[in-house]
Amino acid sequence: MDPFDAGAGGLLRQPKAVWATAGASVVAFMGIGLVDPILPSITQGLHATASQVSLLFTSYFLITAVAMLLTGFVSSRIGGRKTLLLGLAFVVVFAGLAGTSDTVGQLVGFRAGWGLGNALFVSTALAVIVGAAAGGSAAAILLYESALGLGMACGPLLGAVLGNVSWRYPFFGTATLMAIGFLCITAFLKEQPRPARKTSVLDPLKALGHGGLASAAVSAFFYNYTFFTVLAFTPFVLDMTPYRSGAVFFAWGVLLAVFSVIVAPRMQARFGSLKVLGGSLVLLAADVLVLGYGGHTAAIVCTILSGAFIGVNNTVYTELALGVSDAPRPVASAGYNFVRWFAAAAAPYFAPKIEEWTDVHIPFVVAAVTAVLGAVVVVVRRKALTHEAEELEPKHAAEDGVGVFADWPN
């Protein structure tokens, strides 16, 4: 069935609960890139250095990584609806507090609390959407991927529009939108069935004992260092007004969404997942090298272009992580995300430090090297990463309780 079909069960004919969760998901993903256009403004407003402000990403993703071990534990005990509402409540409180910060230390701390809320929400949202959607998992997954891409694209745009008035306004805006999402989910989403087996905190770590899943996680770790060097460090290099920086990262997010949802599946069908991933990682490495050593115009073009490679990589890594092992997909995804988000925490911290120790070009050299290392892992461990996913499908479908995918897809 075509998921875009407007008939019964199509993408456009979903229950209100699905649209409420998807809408809140858009805002949740907006939070990742929201601060990009206002990083220089925050630096000036709080009299902080670039390395201090970069901790906004580090604290956010460090907490997100650790929280990956807790999300399954929480949702399997209190249910998906309550987990979503708990995550949204955390985001509303800490995003609002972030806007009141007087020091960079306060802002970093509130951003960490925001990361905990986002982890609880995002890691549960897809399972809830698939469980509540009409027409099977295909339309639900496409809707969720679309929400992810829209959020990643619109986050910098919202940050630019509100941040042009004050760097505090994007935080207040996010808190307001998430509060609306909280009310919509409260009103429209009924409690979802709980998994047959409760998840322990150690289950995701045990799942990493599988060679294929561990290989996917390690490769994604290197890739994510490159990804978040672009996302967190490039705004300082571009040194543009919030509006212009927001426009650059909006275009970046549009490419990410298009290549993730539309282009990547077609490339996989034609060339195979591992060839597509290896080639995309190498091209991303070349792109960030030009970004680091080219002129200002080249840096803008390469920043936008990186969204295409990142979109492809996100989709392929997701499918590898969720299909390469025999662990239940929510557990496998939690273990995979636990490893890779540590790189998302490390890159924003080390990139400005490396610039201080050397020059502005070297952080991008390091990012290019990590992208190549990700490709090397794919090549060296290709046998472990190759798995007949259809053999696992019946087992996963039974264990997940919601169909093919049941956790954070990127």
XYZ file of N, CA and C in Angstrom, residues 170-398:
687
model
N 14.105 32.071 21.803
C 13.935 30.708 21.282
C 13.664 29.671 22.373
N 14.245 29.868 23.547
C 14.008 28.937 24.650
C 12.577 29.062 25.164
N 12.103 30.292 25.307
C 10.717 30.496 25.731
C 9.740 29.972 24.668
N 10.084 30.164 23.397
C 9.229 29.678 22.319
C 9.106 28.163 22.325
N 10.231 27.481 22.556
C 10.206 26.016 22.620
C 9.354 25.537 23.787
N 9.519 26.178 24.937
C 8.733 25.800 26.115
C 7.236 25.949 25.839
N 6.865 27.019 25.158
C 5.460 27.256 24.841
C 4.909 26.195 23.886
N 5.680 25.896 22.830
C 5.235 24.897 21.854
C 5.133 23.511 22.484
N 6.078 23.163 23.335
C 6.033 21.859 23.985
C 4.885 21.780 24.982
N 4.537 22.891 25.608
C 3.377 22.910 26.499
C 2.096 22.639 25.712
N 2.011 23.198 24.489
C 0.869 22.919 23.625
C 0.848 21.438 23.251
N 2.037 20.875 22.945
C 2.127 19.451 22.650
C 1.682 18.595 23.822
N 2.039 19.013 25.034
C 1.631 18.310 26.251
C 0.110 18.255 26.350
N -0.550 19.391 26.098
C -2.009 19.457 26.183
C -2.670 18.604 25.091
N -2.080 18.614 23.885
C -2.652 17.829 22.783
C -2.557 16.333 23.067
N -1.406 15.882 23.569
C -1.244 14.457 23.864
C -2.147 14.053 25.027
N -2.274 14.935 26.017
C -3.186 14.666 27.133
C -4.611 14.479 26.640
N -5.011 15.293 25.676
C -6.390 15.273 25.203
C -6.669 14.138 24.212
N -5.694 13.825 23.343
C -6.000 12.941 22.211
C -5.380 11.552 22.279
N -4.351 11.352 23.089
C -3.665 10.058 23.081
C -4.115 9.207 24.265
N -4.612 8.017 23.963
C -4.943 7.065 25.014
C -3.710 6.241 25.356
N -3.715 5.615 26.510
C -2.573 4.799 26.914
C -2.388 3.635 25.955
N -1.121 3.371 25.598
C -0.787 2.285 24.686
C -0.497 1.005 25.466
N -0.644 -0.168 24.808
C -0.314 -1.424 25.490
C 1.156 -1.453 25.907
N 1.434 -1.959 27.084
C 2.813 -2.055 27.558
C 3.465 -3.315 27.011
N 4.817 -3.287 26.859
C 5.510 -4.485 26.375
C 5.253 -5.675 27.293
N 5.325 -6.879 26.708
C 5.079 -8.097 27.496
C 6.154 -8.293 28.560
N 7.370 -7.816 28.265
C 8.475 -7.987 29.216
C 9.053 -6.629 29.586
N 9.276 -6.414 30.869
C 9.871 -5.168 31.315
C 11.361 -5.133 30.959
N 11.832 -3.955 30.558
C 13.218 -3.779 30.150
C 14.058 -3.334 31.346
N 15.233 -3.938 31.492
C 16.142 -3.523 32.561
C 17.121 -2.486 32.031
N 17.781 -1.771 32.934
C 18.752 -0.750 32.548
C 19.929 -1.372 31.809
N 20.285 -2.612 32.126
C 21.459 -3.251 31.536
C 21.178 -3.929 30.201
N 19.924 -4.106 29.826
C 19.593 -4.800 28.578
C 20.253 -4.162 27.350
N 20.236 -2.826 27.213
C 20.901 -2.236 26.038
C 22.401 -2.511 25.999
N 23.054 -2.518 27.169
C 24.490 -2.803 27.213
C 24.755 -4.263 26.840
N 23.900 -5.163 27.289
C 24.058 -6.572 26.935
C 23.875 -6.768 25.430
N 22.971 -6.005 24.825
C 22.729 -6.128 23.388
C 23.969 -5.769 22.579
N 24.823 -4.901 23.133
C 26.041 -4.498 22.432
C 27.071 -5.614 22.367
N 26.807 -6.728 23.044
C 27.680 -7.889 22.924
C 27.592 -8.534 21.554
N 26.576 -8.202 20.776
C 26.458 -8.696 19.408
C 27.432 -7.922 18.514
N 28.266 -8.642 17.771
C 29.309 -8.004 16.972
C 28.780 -7.040 15.940
N 27.672 -7.377 15.291
C 27.118 -6.496 14.278
C 26.603 -5.198 14.856
N 25.873 -5.283 15.965
C 25.346 -4.080 16.596
C 26.473 -3.217 17.141
N 27.468 -3.849 17.758
C 28.615 -3.099 18.272
C 29.354 -2.394 17.138
N 29.487 -3.058 15.993
C 30.164 -2.450 14.844
C 29.385 -1.249 14.324
N 28.065 -1.388 14.233
C 27.234 -0.271 13.787
C 27.354 0.901 14.751
N 27.372 0.615 16.047
C 27.463 1.671 17.053
C 28.803 2.390 16.991
N 29.898 1.636 16.825
C 31.230 2.252 16.763
C 31.365 3.108 15.510
N 30.908 2.583 14.375
C 30.956 3.364 13.149
C 30.116 4.633 13.280
N 28.927 4.507 13.881
C 28.058 5.669 14.073
C 28.673 6.666 15.056
N 29.447 6.173 16.019
C 30.147 7.065 16.946
C 31.076 8.003 16.182
N 31.904 7.432 15.289
C 32.820 8.263 14.499
C 32.047 9.219 13.604
N 30.987 8.714 12.978
C 30.188 9.561 12.101
C 29.546 10.717 12.861
N 29.027 10.431 14.049
C 28.361 11.484 14.815
C 29.317 12.578 15.256
N 30.589 12.231 15.444
C 31.567 13.282 15.752
C 31.631 14.269 14.585
N 31.638 13.738 13.364
C 31.656 14.603 12.182
C 30.375 15.420 12.083
N 29.241 14.740 12.241
C 27.925 15.369 12.160
C 27.852 16.581 13.092
N 28.244 16.401 14.345
C 28.039 17.472 15.315
C 29.177 18.480 15.350
N 30.272 18.186 14.666
C 31.240 19.244 14.398
C 30.616 20.247 13.441
N 29.937 19.739 12.415
C 29.247 20.612 11.465
C 28.144 21.402 12.166
N 27.343 20.725 12.956
C 26.174 21.365 13.555
C 26.542 22.383 14.632
N 27.535 22.064 15.466
C 27.816 22.898 16.639
C 28.970 23.869 16.448
N 29.917 23.554 15.567
C 31.104 24.404 15.428
C 31.016 25.343 14.234
N 30.348 24.909 13.173
C 30.284 25.716 11.955
C 29.659 27.094 12.166
N 28.618 27.265 13.024
C 28.073 28.612 13.212
C 29.112 29.645 13.643
N 30.107 29.229 14.427
C 31.164 30.164 14.827
C 32.062 30.511 13.646
N 32.275 29.549 12.767
C 33.119 29.779 11.594
C 32.417 30.679 10.585
N 31.127 30.437 10.369
C 30.371 31.264 9.433
C 30.232 32.699 9.938
N 30.065 32.848 11.271
C 29.996 34.169 11.911
C 29.003 35.086 11.192
N 27.751 34.634 11.121
C 26.705 35.366 10.421
C 25.638 35.829 11.404
N 24.759 36.705 10.939
C 23.638 37.135 11.767
C 22.706 35.944 12.002
N 21.876 35.998 13.053
C 20.953 34.886 13.286
C 20.080 34.557 12.082
N 19.595 35.577 11.362
C 18.752 35.324 10.199
C 19.499 34.548 9.120
N 20.713 34.990 8.800
C 21.468 34.338 7.731
C 21.915 32.940 8.145
N 22.361 32.805 9.385
C 22.756 31.484 9.873
C 21.553 30.544 9.899
N 20.403 31.070 10.312
C 19.190 30.264 10.332
C 18.786 29.812 8.943
N 18.966 30.690 7.948
C 18.633 30.320 6.574
C 19.549 29.212 6.062
N 20.844 29.298 6.405
C 21.802 28.265 5.987
C 21.417 26.912 6.579
N 21.124 26.889 7.861
C 20.813 25.613 8.499
C 19.393 25.140 8.198
N 18.517 26.048 7.787
C 17.215 25.610 7.289
C 17.391 24.841 5.983
N 18.200 25.386 5.075
C 18.483 24.689 3.815
C 19.175 23.355 4.081
N 20.087 23.354 5.039
C 20.752 22.120 5.466
C 19.723 21.088 5.936
N 18.773 21.523 6.745
C 17.758 20.622 7.275
C 16.811 20.101 6.206
N 16.501 20.945 5.206
C 15.644 20.494 4.105
C 16.331 19.373 3.336
N 17.620 19.549 3.026
C 18.357 18.487 2.341
C 18.403 17.223 3.190
N 18.621 17.385 4.490
C 18.650 16.233 5.389
C 17.332 15.473 5.315
N 16.225 16.192 5.354
C 14.916 15.540 5.326
C 14.675 14.834 4.005
N 14.954 15.492 2.893
C 14.701 14.915 1.570
C 15.545 13.666 1.348
N 16.829 13.740 1.691
C 17.711 12.603 1.449
C 17.455 11.465 2.431
N 16.975 11.783 3.612
C 16.664 10.742 4.584
C 15.415 9.976 4.216
N 14.371 10.685 3.834
C 13.062 10.059 3.598
C 12.901 9.549 2.168
N 13.441 10.268 1.190
C 13.171 9.951 -0.212
C 14.373 9.317 -0.919
N 15.550 9.935 -0.808
C 16.698 9.509 -1.608
C 17.351 8.251 -1.058
N 17.595 8.204 0.238
C 18.321 7.069 0.820
C 17.678 5.717 0.519
N 16.358 5.552 0.703
C 15.765 4.241 0.402
C 15.962 3.811 -1.046
N 15.901 4.758 -1.968
C 16.097 4.415 -3.376
C 17.542 4.022 -3.659
N 18.483 4.710 -3.039
C 19.896 4.368 -3.222
C 20.203 2.998 -2.617
N 19.615 2.707 -1.472
C 19.823 1.399 -0.846
C 19.295 0.273 -1.724
N 18.133 0.499 -2.314
C 17.537 -0.533 -3.159
C 18.400 -0.814 -4.384
N 19.094 0.207 -4.856
C 19.889 0.040 -6.077
C 21.302 -0.459 -5.802
N 21.958 0.091 -4.764
C 23.366 -0.208 -4.545
C 23.648 -1.067 -3.313
N 22.713 -1.187 -2.401
C 22.943 -1.897 -1.154
C 23.334 -0.940 -0.038
N 22.943 -1.254 1.181
C 23.110 -0.343 2.306
C 24.567 -0.028 2.613
N 25.425 -1.045 2.649
C 26.806 -0.825 3.062
C 27.582 0.001 2.041
N 27.350 -0.219 0.749
C 28.016 0.594 -0.266
C 27.561 2.049 -0.186
N 26.269 2.235 0.005
C 25.735 3.597 0.124
C 26.325 4.292 1.341
N 26.372 3.593 2.473
C 26.885 4.194 3.703
C 28.364 4.523 3.579
N 29.167 3.570 3.091
C 30.597 3.821 2.943
C 30.882 4.982 2.016
N 30.195 5.021 0.875
C 30.398 6.111 -0.065
C 29.961 7.451 0.490
N 28.834 7.467 1.200
C 28.333 8.718 1.772
C 29.271 9.260 2.851
N 29.861 8.377 3.638
C 30.806 8.810 4.672
C 32.062 9.424 4.062
N 32.558 8.826 3.004
C 33.746 9.368 2.326
C 33.435 10.734 1.708
N 32.271 10.865 1.093
C 31.873 12.151 0.518
C 31.676 13.210 1.595
N 31.146 12.794 2.740
C 31.004 13.732 3.859
C 32.372 14.206 4.339
N 33.348 13.309 4.386
C 34.708 13.680 4.784
C 35.279 14.723 3.827
N 35.098 14.513 2.529
C 35.589 15.479 1.548
C 34.875 16.817 1.699
N 33.585 16.755 1.956
C 32.788 17.975 2.114
C 33.279 18.820 3.288
N 33.533 18.199 4.443
C 33.952 18.988 5.610
C 35.377 19.510 5.443
N 36.214 18.827 4.662
C 37.549 19.365 4.381
C 37.451 20.658 3.572
N 36.595 20.649 2.547
C 36.395 21.867 1.758
C 35.767 22.950 2.617
N 34.852 22.553 3.491
C 34.220 23.508 4.410
C 35.282 24.214 5.258
N 36.252 23.433 5.743
C 37.267 23.997 6.626
C 38.308 24.837 5.919
N 38.624 24.513 4.682
C 39.722 25.184 3.987
C 39.262 26.130 2.881
N 37.984 26.073 2.508
C 37.490 26.965 1.469
C 37.194 28.351 2.016
N 36.776 29.221 1.129
C 36.390 30.564 1.547
C 35.017 30.563 2.201
N 34.506 31.751 2.500
C 33.238 31.871 3.211
C 32.078 31.298 2.393
N 32.067 31.584 1.087
C 30.995 31.055 0.240
C 31.055 29.534 0.172
N 32.267 29.001 0.043
C 32.430 27.546 0.008
C 31.961 26.913 1.309
N 32.230 27.590 2.435
C 31.807 27.073 3.737
C 30.284 27.004 3.828
N 29.601 28.022 3.296
C 28.141 28.027 3.301
C 27.605 26.885 2.447
N 28.129 26.749 1.229
C 27.667 25.711 0.312
C 27.902 24.321 0.898
N 29.090 24.111 1.471
C 29.429 22.787 2.009
C 28.630 22.468 3.275
N 28.310 23.487 4.060
C 27.453 23.270 5.227
C 26.086 22.766 4.783
N 25.502 23.434 3.792
C 24.194 23.008 3.278
C 24.280 21.616 2.664
N 25.316 21.388 1.862
C 25.467 20.108 1.164
C 25.646 18.948 2.144
N 26.267 19.209 3.278
C 26.476 18.133 4.258
C 25.151 17.539 4.724
N 24.072 18.317 4.660
C 22.765 17.806 5.049
C 22.339 16.610 4.222
N 22.729 16.576 2.945
C 22.380 15.442 2.086
C 23.063 14.169 2.564
N 24.366 14.258 2.842
C 25.107 13.082 3.295
C 24.643 12.630 4.676
N 24.357 13.595 5.530
C 23.884 13.267 6.879
C 22.522 12.584 6.821
N 21.638 13.051 5.935
C 20.334 12.418 5.791
C 20.445 10.966 5.348
N 21.306 10.705 4.371
C 21.523 9.330 3.915
C 22.087 8.475 5.039
N 23.108 8.998 5.716
C 23.756 8.226 6.785
C 22.773 7.894 7.905
N 21.962 8.852 8.298
C 21.014 8.622 9.388
C 20.083 7.455 9.085
N 19.554 7.429 7.866
C 18.621 6.373 7.490
C 19.291 5.009 7.476
N 20.478 4.915 6.884
C 21.141 3.620 6.766
C 21.593 3.113 8.128
N 22.159 3.991 8.951
C 22.577 3.577 10.292
C 21.402 3.064 11.110
N 20.255 3.722 10.963
C 19.068 3.290 11.696
C 18.705 1.854 11.356
N 18.651 1.569 10.067
C 18.259 0.236 9.638
C 19.288 -0.815 10.062
N 20.570 -0.446 10.019
C 21.594 -1.378 10.491
C 21.412 -1.667 11.971
N 21.233 -0.619 12.754
C 21.130 -0.789 14.208
C 19.913 -1.614 14.595
N 18.821 -1.432 13.873
C 17.579 -2.104 14.241
C 17.418 -3.482 13.609
N 18.267 -3.821 12.626
C 18.080 -5.080 11.949
C 19.245 -6.039 11.994
N 20.375 -5.608 12.585
C 21.575 -6.430 12.476
C 21.689 -7.474 13.575
N 21.002 -7.278 14.693
C 21.106 -8.230 15.799
C 19.752 -8.862 16.080
N 19.758 -9.861 16.956
C 18.505 -10.527 17.299
C 17.891 -9.986 18.584
N 18.430 -8.871 19.097
C 17.845 -8.225 20.275
C 16.551 -7.524 19.879
N 15.602 -7.387 20.797
C 14.399 -6.594 20.497
C 14.802 -5.208 20.018
N 14.109 -4.701 19.042
C 14.526 -3.446 18.423
C 14.631 -2.268 19.399
N 13.704 -2.087 20.337
C 13.883 -0.985 21.282
C 15.165 -1.121 22.100
N 15.512 -2.344 22.466
C 16.724 -2.581 23.255
C 17.964 -2.343 22.409
N 17.970 -2.877 21.180
C 19.109 -2.679 20.280
C 19.321 -1.200 19.988
N 18.214 -0.475 19.743
C 18.316 0.952 19.442
C 18.842 1.737 20.631
N 18.433 1.367 21.831
C 18.915 2.063 23.028
C 20.417 1.865 23.206
N 20.900 0.632 23.002
C 22.331 0.380 23.111
C 23.118 1.134 22.061
N 22.625 1.119 20.840
C 23.265 1.830 19.727
C 23.320 3.335 19.996
N 22.192 3.906 20.420
C 22.156 5.346 20.698
C 23.000 5.721 21.895
N 23.100 4.835 22.879
C 23.944 5.089 24.040
C 25.388 5.336 23.613
N 25.881 4.557 22.668
C 27.266 4.711 22.202
C 27.423 5.955 21.339
N 26.549 6.116 20.367
C 26.779 7.158 19.374
C 26.560 8.573 19.909
N 25.665 8.732 20.904
C 25.422 10.088 21.400
C 26.577 10.631 22.223
N 27.488 9.766 22.660
C 28.674 10.271 23.344
C 29.541 11.098 22.388
N 29.558 10.707 21.110
C 30.298 11.498 20.125
C 29.613 12.843 19.897
N 28.268 12.852 19.928
C 27.538 14.117 19.791
C 27.836 15.049 20.953
N 28.139 14.475 22.113
C 28.527 15.289 23.266
C 29.972 15.745 23.162
N 30.834 14.907 22.583
C 32.273 15.211 22.535
C 32.617 16.261 21.485
N 32.036 16.155 20.306
C 32.420 17.029 19.192
C 32.241 18.514 19.501
N 31.096 18.962 20.044
C 30.942 20.393 20.330
C 31.959 20.914 21.355
N 32.444 20.037 22.220
C 33.430 20.463 23.215
C 34.833 20.514 22.619
N 35.204 19.468 21.893
C 36.579 19.380 21.413
C 36.855 20.257 20.196
N 35.866 20.483 19.335
C 36.124 21.282 18.135
C 36.645 22.684 18.457
N 36.003 23.457 19.350
C 36.569 24.771 19.682
C 37.884 24.681 20.450
N 38.032 23.617 21.249
C 39.301 23.436 21.956
C 40.441 23.194 20.976
N 40.184 22.355 19.962
C 41.198 22.081 18.943
C 41.557 23.352 18.193
N 40.551 24.202 17.938
C 40.839 25.487 17.285
C 41.754 26.338 18.164
N 41.492 26.358 19.479
C 42.329 27.138 20.389
C 43.764 26.614 20.409
N 43.920 25.295 20.330
C 45.247 24.691 20.381
C 45.997 24.808 19.058
N 45.247 24.877 17.936
C 45.878 24.888 16.612
C 45.381 26.085 15.802
N 44.479 25.831 14.865
C 43.839 26.906 14.105
C 42.448 26.454 13.684
N 41.743 27.306 12.961
C 40.344 27.053 12.652
C 40.151 25.901 11.670
N 41.192 25.521 10.940
C 41.051 24.467 9.943
C 41.078 23.064 10.548
N 41.856 22.870 11.593
C 42.130 21.525 12.109
C 40.883 20.823 12.649
N 39.925 21.505 13.301
C 38.710 20.782 13.724
C 38.004 20.075 12.572
N 38.066 20.649 11.381
C 37.426 20.020 10.232
C 38.267 18.869 9.688
N 39.586 18.967 9.845
C 40.447 17.839 9.486
C 40.120 16.642 10.378
N 39.982 16.897 11.671
C 39.624 15.826 12.606
C 38.268 15.244 12.241
N 37.311 16.110 11.895
C 35.973 15.644 11.520
C 36.025 14.794 10.251
N 36.876 15.170 9.304
C 37.023 14.367 8.086
C 37.616 13.001 8.407
N 38.597 12.981 9.299
C 39.233 11.723 9.686
C 38.218 10.795 10.364
N 37.382 11.344 11.243
C 36.404 10.492 11.934
C 35.365 9.934 10.961
N 34.988 10.724 9.935
C 34.057 10.201 8.929
C 34.687 9.034 8.174
N 35.968 9.177 7.834
C 36.671 8.089 7.141
C 36.794 6.869 8.048
N 37.062 7.091 9.328
C 37.136 5.972 10.270
C 35.805 5.230 10.339
N 34.701 5.973 10.292
C 33.391 5.335 10.255
C 33.248 4.443 9.040
N 33.745 4.926 7.878
C 33.684 4.122 6.655
C 34.582 2.895 6.755
N 35.758 3.061 7.396
C 36.688 1.941 7.569
C 36.039 0.827 8.393
N 35.330 1.206 9.452
C 34.641 0.208 10.274
C 33.616 -0.547 9.437
N 32.895 0.180 8.587
C 31.892 -0.463 7.732
C 32.557 -1.483 6.810
N 33.706 -1.122 6.222
C 34.392 -2.028 5.296
C 34.969 -3.234 6.028
N 35.673 -2.969 7.132
C 36.337 -4.049 7.868
C 35.323 -5.009 8.486
N 34.200 -4.468 8.956
C 33.207 -5.279 9.660
C 31.978 -5.560 8.797
N 32.152 -5.543 7.483
C 31.002 -5.692 6.593
C 30.298 -7.026 6.766
N 31.043 -8.087 7.080
C 30.395 -9.390 7.273
C 29.516 -9.380 8.515
N 30.004 -8.752 9.582
C 29.201 -8.668 10.803
C 27.981 -7.771 10.608
N 28.106 -6.766 9.721
C 27.007 -5.832 9.483
C 25.999 -6.349 8.474
N 26.337 -7.421 7.785
C 25.421 -8.010 6.809
C 24.581 -9.059 7.513
N 23.276 -8.882 7.464
C 22.386 -9.797 8.178
C 21.093 -9.932 7.409
N 20.576 -11.130 7.359
C 19.282 -11.339 6.705
C 18.175 -10.858 7.641
N 17.822 -9.584 7.509
C 16.886 -8.968 8.450
C 15.527 -9.658 8.441
N 15.148 -10.233 7.274
C 13.821 -10.853 7.233
C 13.720 -12.054 8.153
N 14.859 -12.677 8.489
C 14.823 -13.810 9.406
C 14.452 -13.348 10.809
N 14.761 -12.084 11.114
C 14.493 -11.553 12.447
C 13.106 -10.948 12.561
N 12.461 -10.680 11.412
C 11.207 -9.924 11.425
C 10.132 -10.509 12.319
N 9.823 -11.811 12.231
C 8.765 -12.335 13.097
C 9.107 -12.182 14.568
N 10.381 -12.421 14.917
C 10.799 -12.308 16.318
C 10.651 -10.871 16.803
N 11.136 -9.922 15.982
C 11.061 -8.518 16.382
C 9.623 -8.044 16.487
N 8.804 -8.436 15.540
C 7.420 -7.974 15.557
C 6.719 -8.411 16.826
N 7.018 -9.627 17.265
C 6.395 -10.133 18.484
C 6.922 -9.427 19.714
